[in-house]
Short mmCIF file of C-alpha atoms in Angstrom, two decimals:
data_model
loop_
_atom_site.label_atom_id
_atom_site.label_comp_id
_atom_site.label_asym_id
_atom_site.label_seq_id
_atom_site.Cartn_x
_atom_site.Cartn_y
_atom_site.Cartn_z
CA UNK A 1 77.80 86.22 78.04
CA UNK A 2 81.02 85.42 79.63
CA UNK A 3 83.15 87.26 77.11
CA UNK A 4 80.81 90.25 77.53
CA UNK A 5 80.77 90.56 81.66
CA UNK A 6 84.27 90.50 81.62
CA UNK A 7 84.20 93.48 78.91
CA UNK A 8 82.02 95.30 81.23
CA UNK A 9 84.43 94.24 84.46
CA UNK A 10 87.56 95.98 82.63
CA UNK A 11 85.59 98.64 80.41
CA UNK A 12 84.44 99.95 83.93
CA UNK A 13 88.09 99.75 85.46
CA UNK A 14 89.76 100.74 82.95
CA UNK A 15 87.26 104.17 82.72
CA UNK A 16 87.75 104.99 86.89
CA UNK A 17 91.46 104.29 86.17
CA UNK A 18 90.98 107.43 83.30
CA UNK A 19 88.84 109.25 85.69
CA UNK A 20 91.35 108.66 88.88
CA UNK A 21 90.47 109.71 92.22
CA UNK A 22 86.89 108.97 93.33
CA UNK A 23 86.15 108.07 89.74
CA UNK A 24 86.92 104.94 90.39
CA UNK A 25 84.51 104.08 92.92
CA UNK A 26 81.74 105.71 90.55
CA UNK A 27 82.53 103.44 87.63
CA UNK A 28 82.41 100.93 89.71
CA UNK A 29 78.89 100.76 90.61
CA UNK A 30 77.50 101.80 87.43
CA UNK A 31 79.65 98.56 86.10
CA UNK A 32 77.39 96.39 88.81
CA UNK A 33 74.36 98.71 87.59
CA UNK A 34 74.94 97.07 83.87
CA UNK A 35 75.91 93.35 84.93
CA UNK A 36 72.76 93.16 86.76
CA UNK A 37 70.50 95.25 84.45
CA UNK A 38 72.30 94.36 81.57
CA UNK A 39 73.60 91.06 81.55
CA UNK A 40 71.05 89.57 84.25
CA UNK A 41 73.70 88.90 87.17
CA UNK A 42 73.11 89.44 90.98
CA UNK A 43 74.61 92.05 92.70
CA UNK A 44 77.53 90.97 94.77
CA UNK A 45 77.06 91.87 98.71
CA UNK A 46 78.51 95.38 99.77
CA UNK A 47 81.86 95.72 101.96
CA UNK A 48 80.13 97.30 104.68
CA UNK A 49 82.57 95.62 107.27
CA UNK A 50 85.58 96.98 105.47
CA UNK A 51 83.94 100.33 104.64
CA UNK A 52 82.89 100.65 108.25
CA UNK A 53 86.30 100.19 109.51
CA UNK A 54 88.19 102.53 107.33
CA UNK A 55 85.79 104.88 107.94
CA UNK A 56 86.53 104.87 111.81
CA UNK A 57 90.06 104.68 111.66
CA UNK A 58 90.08 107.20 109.09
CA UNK A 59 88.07 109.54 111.66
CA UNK A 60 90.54 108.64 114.47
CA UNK A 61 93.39 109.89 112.49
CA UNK A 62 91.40 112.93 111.22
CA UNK A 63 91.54 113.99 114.75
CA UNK A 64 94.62 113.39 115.82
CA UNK A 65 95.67 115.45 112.61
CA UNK A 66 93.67 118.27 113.83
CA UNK A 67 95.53 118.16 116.77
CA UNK A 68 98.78 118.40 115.40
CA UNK A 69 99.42 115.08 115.50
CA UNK A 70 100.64 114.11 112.55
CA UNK A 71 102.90 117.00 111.67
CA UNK A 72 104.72 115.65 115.14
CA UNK A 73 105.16 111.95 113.49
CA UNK A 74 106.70 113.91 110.27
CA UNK A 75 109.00 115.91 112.31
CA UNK A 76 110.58 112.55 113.70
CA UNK A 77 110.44 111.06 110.32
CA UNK A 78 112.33 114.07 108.64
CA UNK A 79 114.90 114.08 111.31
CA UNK A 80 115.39 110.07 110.75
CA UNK A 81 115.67 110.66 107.04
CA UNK A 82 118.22 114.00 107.38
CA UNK A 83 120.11 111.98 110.59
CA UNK A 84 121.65 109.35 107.69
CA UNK A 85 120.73 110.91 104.35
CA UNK A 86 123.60 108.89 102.53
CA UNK A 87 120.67 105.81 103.38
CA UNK A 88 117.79 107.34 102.04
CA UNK A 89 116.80 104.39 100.36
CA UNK A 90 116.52 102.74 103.66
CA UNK A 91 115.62 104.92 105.90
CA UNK A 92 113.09 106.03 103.36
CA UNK A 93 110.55 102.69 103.17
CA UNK A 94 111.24 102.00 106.67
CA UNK A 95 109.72 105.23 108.01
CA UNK A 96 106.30 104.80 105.20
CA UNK A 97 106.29 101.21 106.24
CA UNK A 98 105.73 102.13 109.73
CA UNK A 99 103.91 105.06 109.54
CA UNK A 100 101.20 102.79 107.85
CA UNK A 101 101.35 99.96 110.74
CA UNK A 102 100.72 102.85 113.10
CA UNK A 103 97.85 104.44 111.36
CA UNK A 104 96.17 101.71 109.17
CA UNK A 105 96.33 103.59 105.94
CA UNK A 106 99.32 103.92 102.99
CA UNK A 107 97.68 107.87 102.62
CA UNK A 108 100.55 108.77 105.67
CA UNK A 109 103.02 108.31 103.05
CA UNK A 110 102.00 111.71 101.27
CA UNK A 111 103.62 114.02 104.37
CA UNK A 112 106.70 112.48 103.62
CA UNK A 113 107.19 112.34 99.93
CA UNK A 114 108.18 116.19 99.60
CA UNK A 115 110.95 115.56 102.73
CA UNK A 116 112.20 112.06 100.99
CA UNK A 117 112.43 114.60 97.58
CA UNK A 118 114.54 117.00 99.29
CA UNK A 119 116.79 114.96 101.14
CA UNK A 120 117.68 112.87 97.75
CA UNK A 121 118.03 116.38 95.72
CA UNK A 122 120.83 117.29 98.66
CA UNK A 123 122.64 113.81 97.78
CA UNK A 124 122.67 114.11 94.29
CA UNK A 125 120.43 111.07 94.40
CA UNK A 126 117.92 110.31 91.94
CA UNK A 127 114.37 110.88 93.88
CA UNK A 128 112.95 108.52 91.91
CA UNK A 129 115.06 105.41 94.15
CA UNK A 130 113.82 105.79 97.61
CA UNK A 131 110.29 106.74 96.53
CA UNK A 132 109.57 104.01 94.47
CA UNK A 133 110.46 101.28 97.35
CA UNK A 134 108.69 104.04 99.98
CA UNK A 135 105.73 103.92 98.33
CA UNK A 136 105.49 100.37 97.87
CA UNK A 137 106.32 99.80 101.21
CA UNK A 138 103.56 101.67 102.70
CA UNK A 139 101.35 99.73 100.31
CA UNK A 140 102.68 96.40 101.50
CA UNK A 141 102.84 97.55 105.26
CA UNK A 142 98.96 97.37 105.08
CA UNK A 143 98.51 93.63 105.06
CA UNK A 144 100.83 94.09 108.35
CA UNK A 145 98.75 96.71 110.53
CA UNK A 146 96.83 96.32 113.22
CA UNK A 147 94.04 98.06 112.70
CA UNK A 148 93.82 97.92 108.72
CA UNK A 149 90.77 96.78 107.24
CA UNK A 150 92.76 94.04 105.20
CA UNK A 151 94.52 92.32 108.27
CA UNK A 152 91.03 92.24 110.21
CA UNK A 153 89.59 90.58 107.87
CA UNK A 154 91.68 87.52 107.03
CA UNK A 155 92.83 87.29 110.54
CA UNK A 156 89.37 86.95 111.55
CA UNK A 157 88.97 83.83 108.59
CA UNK A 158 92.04 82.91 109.87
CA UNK A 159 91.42 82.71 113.74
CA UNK A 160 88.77 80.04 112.50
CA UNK A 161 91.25 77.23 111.33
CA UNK A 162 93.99 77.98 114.36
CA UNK A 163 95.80 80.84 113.63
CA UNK A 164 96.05 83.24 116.39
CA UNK A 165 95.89 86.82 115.72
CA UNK A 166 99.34 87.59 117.64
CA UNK A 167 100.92 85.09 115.66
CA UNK A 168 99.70 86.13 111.70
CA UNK A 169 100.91 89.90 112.96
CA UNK A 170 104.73 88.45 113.51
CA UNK A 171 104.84 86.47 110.67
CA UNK A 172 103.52 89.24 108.40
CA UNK A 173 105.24 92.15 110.22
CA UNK A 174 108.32 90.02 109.61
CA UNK A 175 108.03 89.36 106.30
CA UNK A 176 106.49 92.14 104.94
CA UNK A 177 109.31 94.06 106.56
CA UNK A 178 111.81 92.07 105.35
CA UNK A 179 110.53 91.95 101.93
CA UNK A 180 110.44 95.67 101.42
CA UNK A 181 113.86 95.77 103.20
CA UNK A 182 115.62 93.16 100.81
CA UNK A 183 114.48 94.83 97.70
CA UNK A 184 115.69 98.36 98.79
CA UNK A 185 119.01 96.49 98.92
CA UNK A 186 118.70 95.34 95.33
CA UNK A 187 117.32 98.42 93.86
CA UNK A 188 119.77 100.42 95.48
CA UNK A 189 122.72 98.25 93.58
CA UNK A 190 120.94 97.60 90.66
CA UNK A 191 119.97 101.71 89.70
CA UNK A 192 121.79 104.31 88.60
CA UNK A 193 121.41 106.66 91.67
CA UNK A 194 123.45 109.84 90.25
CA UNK A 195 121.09 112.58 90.03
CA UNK A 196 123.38 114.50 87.69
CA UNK A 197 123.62 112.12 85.20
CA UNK A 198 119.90 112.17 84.56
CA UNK A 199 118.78 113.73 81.24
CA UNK A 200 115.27 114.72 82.06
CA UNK A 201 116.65 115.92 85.17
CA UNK A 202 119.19 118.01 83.45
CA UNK A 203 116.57 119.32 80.79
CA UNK A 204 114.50 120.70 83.70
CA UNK A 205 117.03 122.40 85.69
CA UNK A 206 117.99 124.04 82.41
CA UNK A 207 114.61 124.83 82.37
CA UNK A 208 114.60 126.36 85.75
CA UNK A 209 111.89 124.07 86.83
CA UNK A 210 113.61 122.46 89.44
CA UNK A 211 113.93 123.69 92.62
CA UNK A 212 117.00 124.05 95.04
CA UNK A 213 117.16 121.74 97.91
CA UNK A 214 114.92 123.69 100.85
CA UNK A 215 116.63 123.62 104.92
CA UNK A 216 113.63 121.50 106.57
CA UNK A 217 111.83 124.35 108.33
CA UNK A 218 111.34 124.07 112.03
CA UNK A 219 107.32 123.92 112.35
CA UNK A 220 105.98 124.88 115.32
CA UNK A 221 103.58 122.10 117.13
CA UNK A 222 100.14 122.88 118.43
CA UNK A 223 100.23 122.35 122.51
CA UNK A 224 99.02 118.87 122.35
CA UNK A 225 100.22 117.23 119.20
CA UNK A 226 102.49 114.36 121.38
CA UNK A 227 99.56 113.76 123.29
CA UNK A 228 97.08 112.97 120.48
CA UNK A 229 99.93 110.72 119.24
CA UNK A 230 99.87 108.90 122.74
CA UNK A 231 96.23 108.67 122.67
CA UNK A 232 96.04 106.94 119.23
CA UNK A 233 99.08 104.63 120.24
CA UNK A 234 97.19 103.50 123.09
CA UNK A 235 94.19 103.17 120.90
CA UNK A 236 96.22 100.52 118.50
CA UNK A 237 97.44 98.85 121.74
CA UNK A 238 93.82 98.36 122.78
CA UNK A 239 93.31 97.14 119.05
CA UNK A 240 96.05 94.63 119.28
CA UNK A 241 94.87 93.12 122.91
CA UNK A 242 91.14 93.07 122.24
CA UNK A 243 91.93 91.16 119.17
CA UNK A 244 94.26 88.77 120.35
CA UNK A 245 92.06 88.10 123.53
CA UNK A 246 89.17 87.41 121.67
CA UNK A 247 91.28 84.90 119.20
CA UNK A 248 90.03 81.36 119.85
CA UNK A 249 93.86 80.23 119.60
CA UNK A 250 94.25 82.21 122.34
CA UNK A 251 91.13 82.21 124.08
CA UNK A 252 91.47 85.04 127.10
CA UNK A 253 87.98 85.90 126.83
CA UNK A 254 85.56 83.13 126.48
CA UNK A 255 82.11 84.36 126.30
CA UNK A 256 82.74 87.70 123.01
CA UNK A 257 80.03 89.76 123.73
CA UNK A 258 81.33 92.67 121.43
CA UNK A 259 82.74 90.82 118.48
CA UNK A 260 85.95 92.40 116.41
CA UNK A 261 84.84 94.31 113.99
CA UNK A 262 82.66 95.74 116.16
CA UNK A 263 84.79 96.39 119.08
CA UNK A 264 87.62 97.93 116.53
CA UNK A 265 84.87 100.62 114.95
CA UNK A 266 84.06 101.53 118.30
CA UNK A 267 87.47 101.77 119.95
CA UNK A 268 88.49 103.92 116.96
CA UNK A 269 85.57 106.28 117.27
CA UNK A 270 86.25 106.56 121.43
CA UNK A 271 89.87 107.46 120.26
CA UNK A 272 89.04 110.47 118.00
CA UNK A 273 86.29 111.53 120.97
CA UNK A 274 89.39 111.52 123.48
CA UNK A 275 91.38 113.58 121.11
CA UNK A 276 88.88 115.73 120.32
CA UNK A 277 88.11 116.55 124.23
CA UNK A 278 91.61 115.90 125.90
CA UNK A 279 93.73 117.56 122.98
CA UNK A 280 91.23 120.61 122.67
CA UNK A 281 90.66 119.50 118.89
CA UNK A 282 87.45 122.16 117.06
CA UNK A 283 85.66 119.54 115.67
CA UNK A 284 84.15 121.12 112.95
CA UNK A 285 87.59 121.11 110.98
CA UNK A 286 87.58 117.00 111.14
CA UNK A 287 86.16 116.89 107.60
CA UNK A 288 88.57 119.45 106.31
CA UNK A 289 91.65 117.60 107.22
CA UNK A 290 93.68 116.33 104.14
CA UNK A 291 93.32 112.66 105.99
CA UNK A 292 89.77 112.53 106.09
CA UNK A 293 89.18 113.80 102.53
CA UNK A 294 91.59 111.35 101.08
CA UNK A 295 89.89 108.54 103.47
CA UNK A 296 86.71 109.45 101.97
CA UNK A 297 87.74 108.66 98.52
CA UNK A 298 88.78 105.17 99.59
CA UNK A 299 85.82 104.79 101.04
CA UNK A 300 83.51 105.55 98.03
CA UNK A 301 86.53 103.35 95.51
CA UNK A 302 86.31 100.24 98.01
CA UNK A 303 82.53 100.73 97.70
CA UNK A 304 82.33 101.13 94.32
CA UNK A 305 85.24 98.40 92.61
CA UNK A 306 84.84 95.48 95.69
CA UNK A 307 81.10 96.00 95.02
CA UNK A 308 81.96 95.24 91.34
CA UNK A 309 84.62 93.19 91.70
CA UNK A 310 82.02 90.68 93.98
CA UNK A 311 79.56 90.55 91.92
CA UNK A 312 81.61 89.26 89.10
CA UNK A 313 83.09 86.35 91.50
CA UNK A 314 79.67 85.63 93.04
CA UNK A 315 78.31 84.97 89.56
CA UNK A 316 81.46 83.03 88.59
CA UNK A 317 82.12 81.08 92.02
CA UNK A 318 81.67 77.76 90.30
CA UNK A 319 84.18 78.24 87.92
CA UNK A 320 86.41 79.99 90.82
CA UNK A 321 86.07 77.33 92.85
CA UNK A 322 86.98 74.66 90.70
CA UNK A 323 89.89 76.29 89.31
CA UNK A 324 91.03 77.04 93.14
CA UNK A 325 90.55 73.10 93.81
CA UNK A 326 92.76 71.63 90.99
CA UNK A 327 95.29 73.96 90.65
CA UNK A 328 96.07 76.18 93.61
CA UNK A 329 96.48 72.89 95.87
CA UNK A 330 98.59 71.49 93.45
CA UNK A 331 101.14 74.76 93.29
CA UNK A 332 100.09 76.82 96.23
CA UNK A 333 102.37 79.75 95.24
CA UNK A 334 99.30 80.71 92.51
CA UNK A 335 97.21 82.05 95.33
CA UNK A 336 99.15 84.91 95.55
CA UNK A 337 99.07 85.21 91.23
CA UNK A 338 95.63 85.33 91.98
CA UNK A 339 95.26 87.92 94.90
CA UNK A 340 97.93 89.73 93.06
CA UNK A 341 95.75 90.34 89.78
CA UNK A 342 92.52 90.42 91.82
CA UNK A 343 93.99 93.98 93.76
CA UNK A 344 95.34 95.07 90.50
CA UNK A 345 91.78 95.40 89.57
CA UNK A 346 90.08 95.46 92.63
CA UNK A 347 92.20 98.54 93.97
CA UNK A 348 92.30 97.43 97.47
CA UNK A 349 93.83 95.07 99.90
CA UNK A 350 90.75 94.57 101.80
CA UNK A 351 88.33 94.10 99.32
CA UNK A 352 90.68 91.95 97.52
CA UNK A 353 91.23 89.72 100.46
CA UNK A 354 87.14 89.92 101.36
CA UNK A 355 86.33 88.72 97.52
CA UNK A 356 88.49 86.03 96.65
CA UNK A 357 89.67 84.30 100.58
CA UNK A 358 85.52 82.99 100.63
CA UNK A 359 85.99 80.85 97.17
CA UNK A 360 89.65 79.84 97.71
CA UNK A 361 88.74 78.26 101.50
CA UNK A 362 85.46 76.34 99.59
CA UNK A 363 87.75 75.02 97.15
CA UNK A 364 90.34 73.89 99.03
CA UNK A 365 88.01 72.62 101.75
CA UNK A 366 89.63 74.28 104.78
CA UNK A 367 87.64 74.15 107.50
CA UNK A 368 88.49 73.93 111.46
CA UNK A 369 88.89 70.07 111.40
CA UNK A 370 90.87 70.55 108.18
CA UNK A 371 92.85 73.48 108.29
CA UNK A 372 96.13 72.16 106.26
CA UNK A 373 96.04 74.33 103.28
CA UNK A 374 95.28 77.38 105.41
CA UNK A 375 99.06 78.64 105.68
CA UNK A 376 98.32 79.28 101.72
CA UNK A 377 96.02 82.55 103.17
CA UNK A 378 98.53 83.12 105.46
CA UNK A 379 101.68 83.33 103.22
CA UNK A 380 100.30 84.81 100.04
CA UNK A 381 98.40 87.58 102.13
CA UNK A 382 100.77 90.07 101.11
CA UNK A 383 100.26 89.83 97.33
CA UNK A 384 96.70 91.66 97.78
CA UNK A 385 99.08 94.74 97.80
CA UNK A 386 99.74 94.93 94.44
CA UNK A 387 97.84 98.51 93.42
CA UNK A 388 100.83 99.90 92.45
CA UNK A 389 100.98 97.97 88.82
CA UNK A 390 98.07 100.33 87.27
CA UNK A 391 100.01 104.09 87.81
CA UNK A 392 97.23 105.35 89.43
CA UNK A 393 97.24 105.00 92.83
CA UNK A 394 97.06 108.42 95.02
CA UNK A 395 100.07 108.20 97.07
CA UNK A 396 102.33 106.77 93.46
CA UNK A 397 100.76 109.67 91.57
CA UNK A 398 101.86 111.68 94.49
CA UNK A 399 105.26 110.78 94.33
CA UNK A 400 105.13 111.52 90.35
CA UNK A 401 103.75 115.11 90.30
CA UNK A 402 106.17 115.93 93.72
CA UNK A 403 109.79 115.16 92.56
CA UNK A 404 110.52 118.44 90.76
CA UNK A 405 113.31 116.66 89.23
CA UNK A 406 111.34 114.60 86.53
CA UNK A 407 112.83 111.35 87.76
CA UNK A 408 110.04 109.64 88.94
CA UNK A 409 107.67 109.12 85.79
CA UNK A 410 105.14 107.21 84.19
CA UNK A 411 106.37 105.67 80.49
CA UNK A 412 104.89 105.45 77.57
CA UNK A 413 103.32 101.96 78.09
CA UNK A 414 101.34 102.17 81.28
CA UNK A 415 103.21 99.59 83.18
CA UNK A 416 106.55 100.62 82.20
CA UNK A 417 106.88 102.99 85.35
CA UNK A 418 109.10 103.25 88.01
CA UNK A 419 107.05 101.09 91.05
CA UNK A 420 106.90 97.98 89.14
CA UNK A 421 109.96 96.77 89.36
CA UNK A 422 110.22 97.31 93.35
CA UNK A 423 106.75 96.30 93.79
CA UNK A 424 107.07 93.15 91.80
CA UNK A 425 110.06 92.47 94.16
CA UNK A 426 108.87 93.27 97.38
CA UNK A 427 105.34 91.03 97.08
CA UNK A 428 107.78 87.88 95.69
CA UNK A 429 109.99 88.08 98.91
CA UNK A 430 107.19 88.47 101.32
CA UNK A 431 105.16 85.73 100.14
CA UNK A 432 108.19 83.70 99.59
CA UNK A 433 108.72 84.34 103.82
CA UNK A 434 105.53 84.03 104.28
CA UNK A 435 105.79 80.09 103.23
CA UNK A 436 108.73 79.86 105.10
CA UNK A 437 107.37 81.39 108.15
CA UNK A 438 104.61 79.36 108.17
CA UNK A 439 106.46 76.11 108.52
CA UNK A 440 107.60 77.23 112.04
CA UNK A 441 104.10 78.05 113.04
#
């Protein structure tokens, strides 16, 4: 029975990963639809928490796109990029990696793949090099924003054993960061960055399929594009303060009437109504918007593979559990083996975090009067970001079918692409940090 649940756990992966796009999240409950039907398990419980906040945040941002707002934070990243184009590698994760703090979601990193392509082309610099560490980076950078769904989560498990929500943003803001920055430097010395040299690359411009570095064009910003940007800033400021004053470590606010989750859906949704009226936004475009579309889809994937991905751990928890108990406290560093093949299937951070943290704290028996083996959470944390290892993710596919070039590409072997190798690195550094950070905490 074992044998044939797991069959049905893959076969239904493995099928949305065919499908891509939304597909996922549709063969994801119809996997749930034969374990329970099928092969008599329960259905797991349903992310709402995590769908609920992506959905708000994603709404926030859907406005302050319709404002103009985002084409503003892509103007400053493209002059960033073109100020020091010699450092794309550099400059090119650091400006995905941030974009994603700010807005909660790795989906920013599309507006700047096309810009990161051009400025390479104009070096004579393989594409393929900054994008692969840009990409992972604004994968990564989610286990490190404020108002992702991921970092609400396991700070709120967190909070519970004496972790205060200011504190588990430095230590995974600084690790995270300098994780992604530490393998640009290696992958940067370790590639061979000369475009010219490329024989795909060659092929194609023989070809004339590849296109001639474009000037950036000088777009013109709607009227109140800066101040939707302010008014979403201020939104992720209220994020950050609400959060840490409600943190029993910190313990501003005593008596929580509006818990976190809670206060962080509505916060979000009073953002986008302030855009909307202050930035003279026409509402009926919000579900138009590139960002909201794309949200969407991660909305009906979380639903459909965390959904999935639960139910197979509920029905196993025993086995979990027991498995958690004798070996992750005896080499802590497999927690993150385990979040790290639990995203590759479960396709998100969040859901990843929300389906295995439950069975790892029962088996380790953390609780508040015994939190010791709770810095394992909070160092391995950034291994849930490992959805680039299955070339399927939107913003990796992205960076595929954009760099004209042929550069960036999939091999023959699935896993043989050009994100594995930087992703790989970047996850081993931060969690390697992450226990070192934890011992000053």
């Amino acid at each position: 029975m074992l044998i044939l649940q797991i069959i049905v756990l893959l076969g239904a992966i493995f099928i949305g990963v065919r499908l891509g796009g939304i597909g996922i999240g549709y063969a994801g409950g119809a996997g749930v639809l034969i374990l329970g039907l099928v092969l008599g398990m329960k259905p797991g419980n349903i992310p709402w928490d995590v769908i609920l906040i992506i959905a708000s945040v994603i709404s926030a941002i859907s406005a302050m796109q319709l404002a103009g707002g985002l084409d503003f934070l892509v103007q400053i990243a493209e002059r960033i990029l073109r100020s020091n184009p010699k450092h794309i590698n550099y400059l090119a994760p650091i400006v995905t990696y941030f974009l994603t703090i700010f807005a909660g979601t790795g989906h920013t990193a599309f507006s700047m793949i096309p810009v990161i392509v051009e400025v390479a082309k104009e070096q004579h610099i393989k594409p393929v090099c900054p994008l692969s560490i840009a990409v992972v980076a604004s994968q990564i950078a989610i286990t490190a924003s404020p108002v992702s769904a991921a970092v609400i989560y396991m700070s709120g498990v967190l909070e519970n054993f004496g972790w205060s929500y200011p504190v588990l943003l430095v230590i995974w803001l600084a690790t995270t960061f300098i994780g992604c920055m530490i393998t640009a430097f290696i992958m940067t010395h370790i590639q061979n960055m000369d475009l010219d040299s490329d024989p795909v690359y060659q092929q194609r411009l023989a070809k004339g399929l590849v296109k001639a570095p474009e000037p950036s064009a000088v777009k013109t910003l709607k009227p109140f594009a800066k101040r939707s940007v302010g008014i979403f800033l201020l939104g992720v400021l209220a994020v950050v303060f609400y959060a840490s004053a409600i943190s029993p470590a910190v313990g501003l606010i005593k008596h929580v009437i509006v818990p976190r989750d809670a206060a962080i859906i509505s916060l979000m949704m009073l953002v986008g109504f302030l855009i909307t009226v202050c930035c003279k936004a026409d509402i009926s475009n919000v579900a138009s918007t590139s960002v909201f579309k794309s949200g969407m889809v991660a909305i009906i994937c979380v639903l459909g593979v965390a959904w999935l991905g639960d139910t197979f751990v509920s029905g196993h928890s025993a086995e979990i559990k027991s498995f958690a108990a004798s070996t992750v406290a005896a080499y802590p560093a497999l927690l993150a083996v385990v979040f790290f093949f639990a995203a590759m299937l479960l396709y998100s951070q969040a859901a990843t975090a929300k389906a295995i943290t439950p069975a790892i704290v029962a088996a380790l028996g953390i609780t508040s009067s015994n939190p010791g083996d709770s810095y394992m959470l909070v160092a391995c944390f950034a291994a849930v970001s490992a959805l680039f290892v299955l070339p399927t993710y939107p913003t990796l596919l992205g960076a595929v079918q954009m760099d004209d070039t042929g550069t960036t590409r999939i091999g023959k072997w699935v896993f043989n692409h050009a994100f594995f190798l930087p992703g790989i690195l970047a996850i081993v550094f931060s969690v390697a940090l992450g226990f070192l950070a934890t011992k000053l905490f």
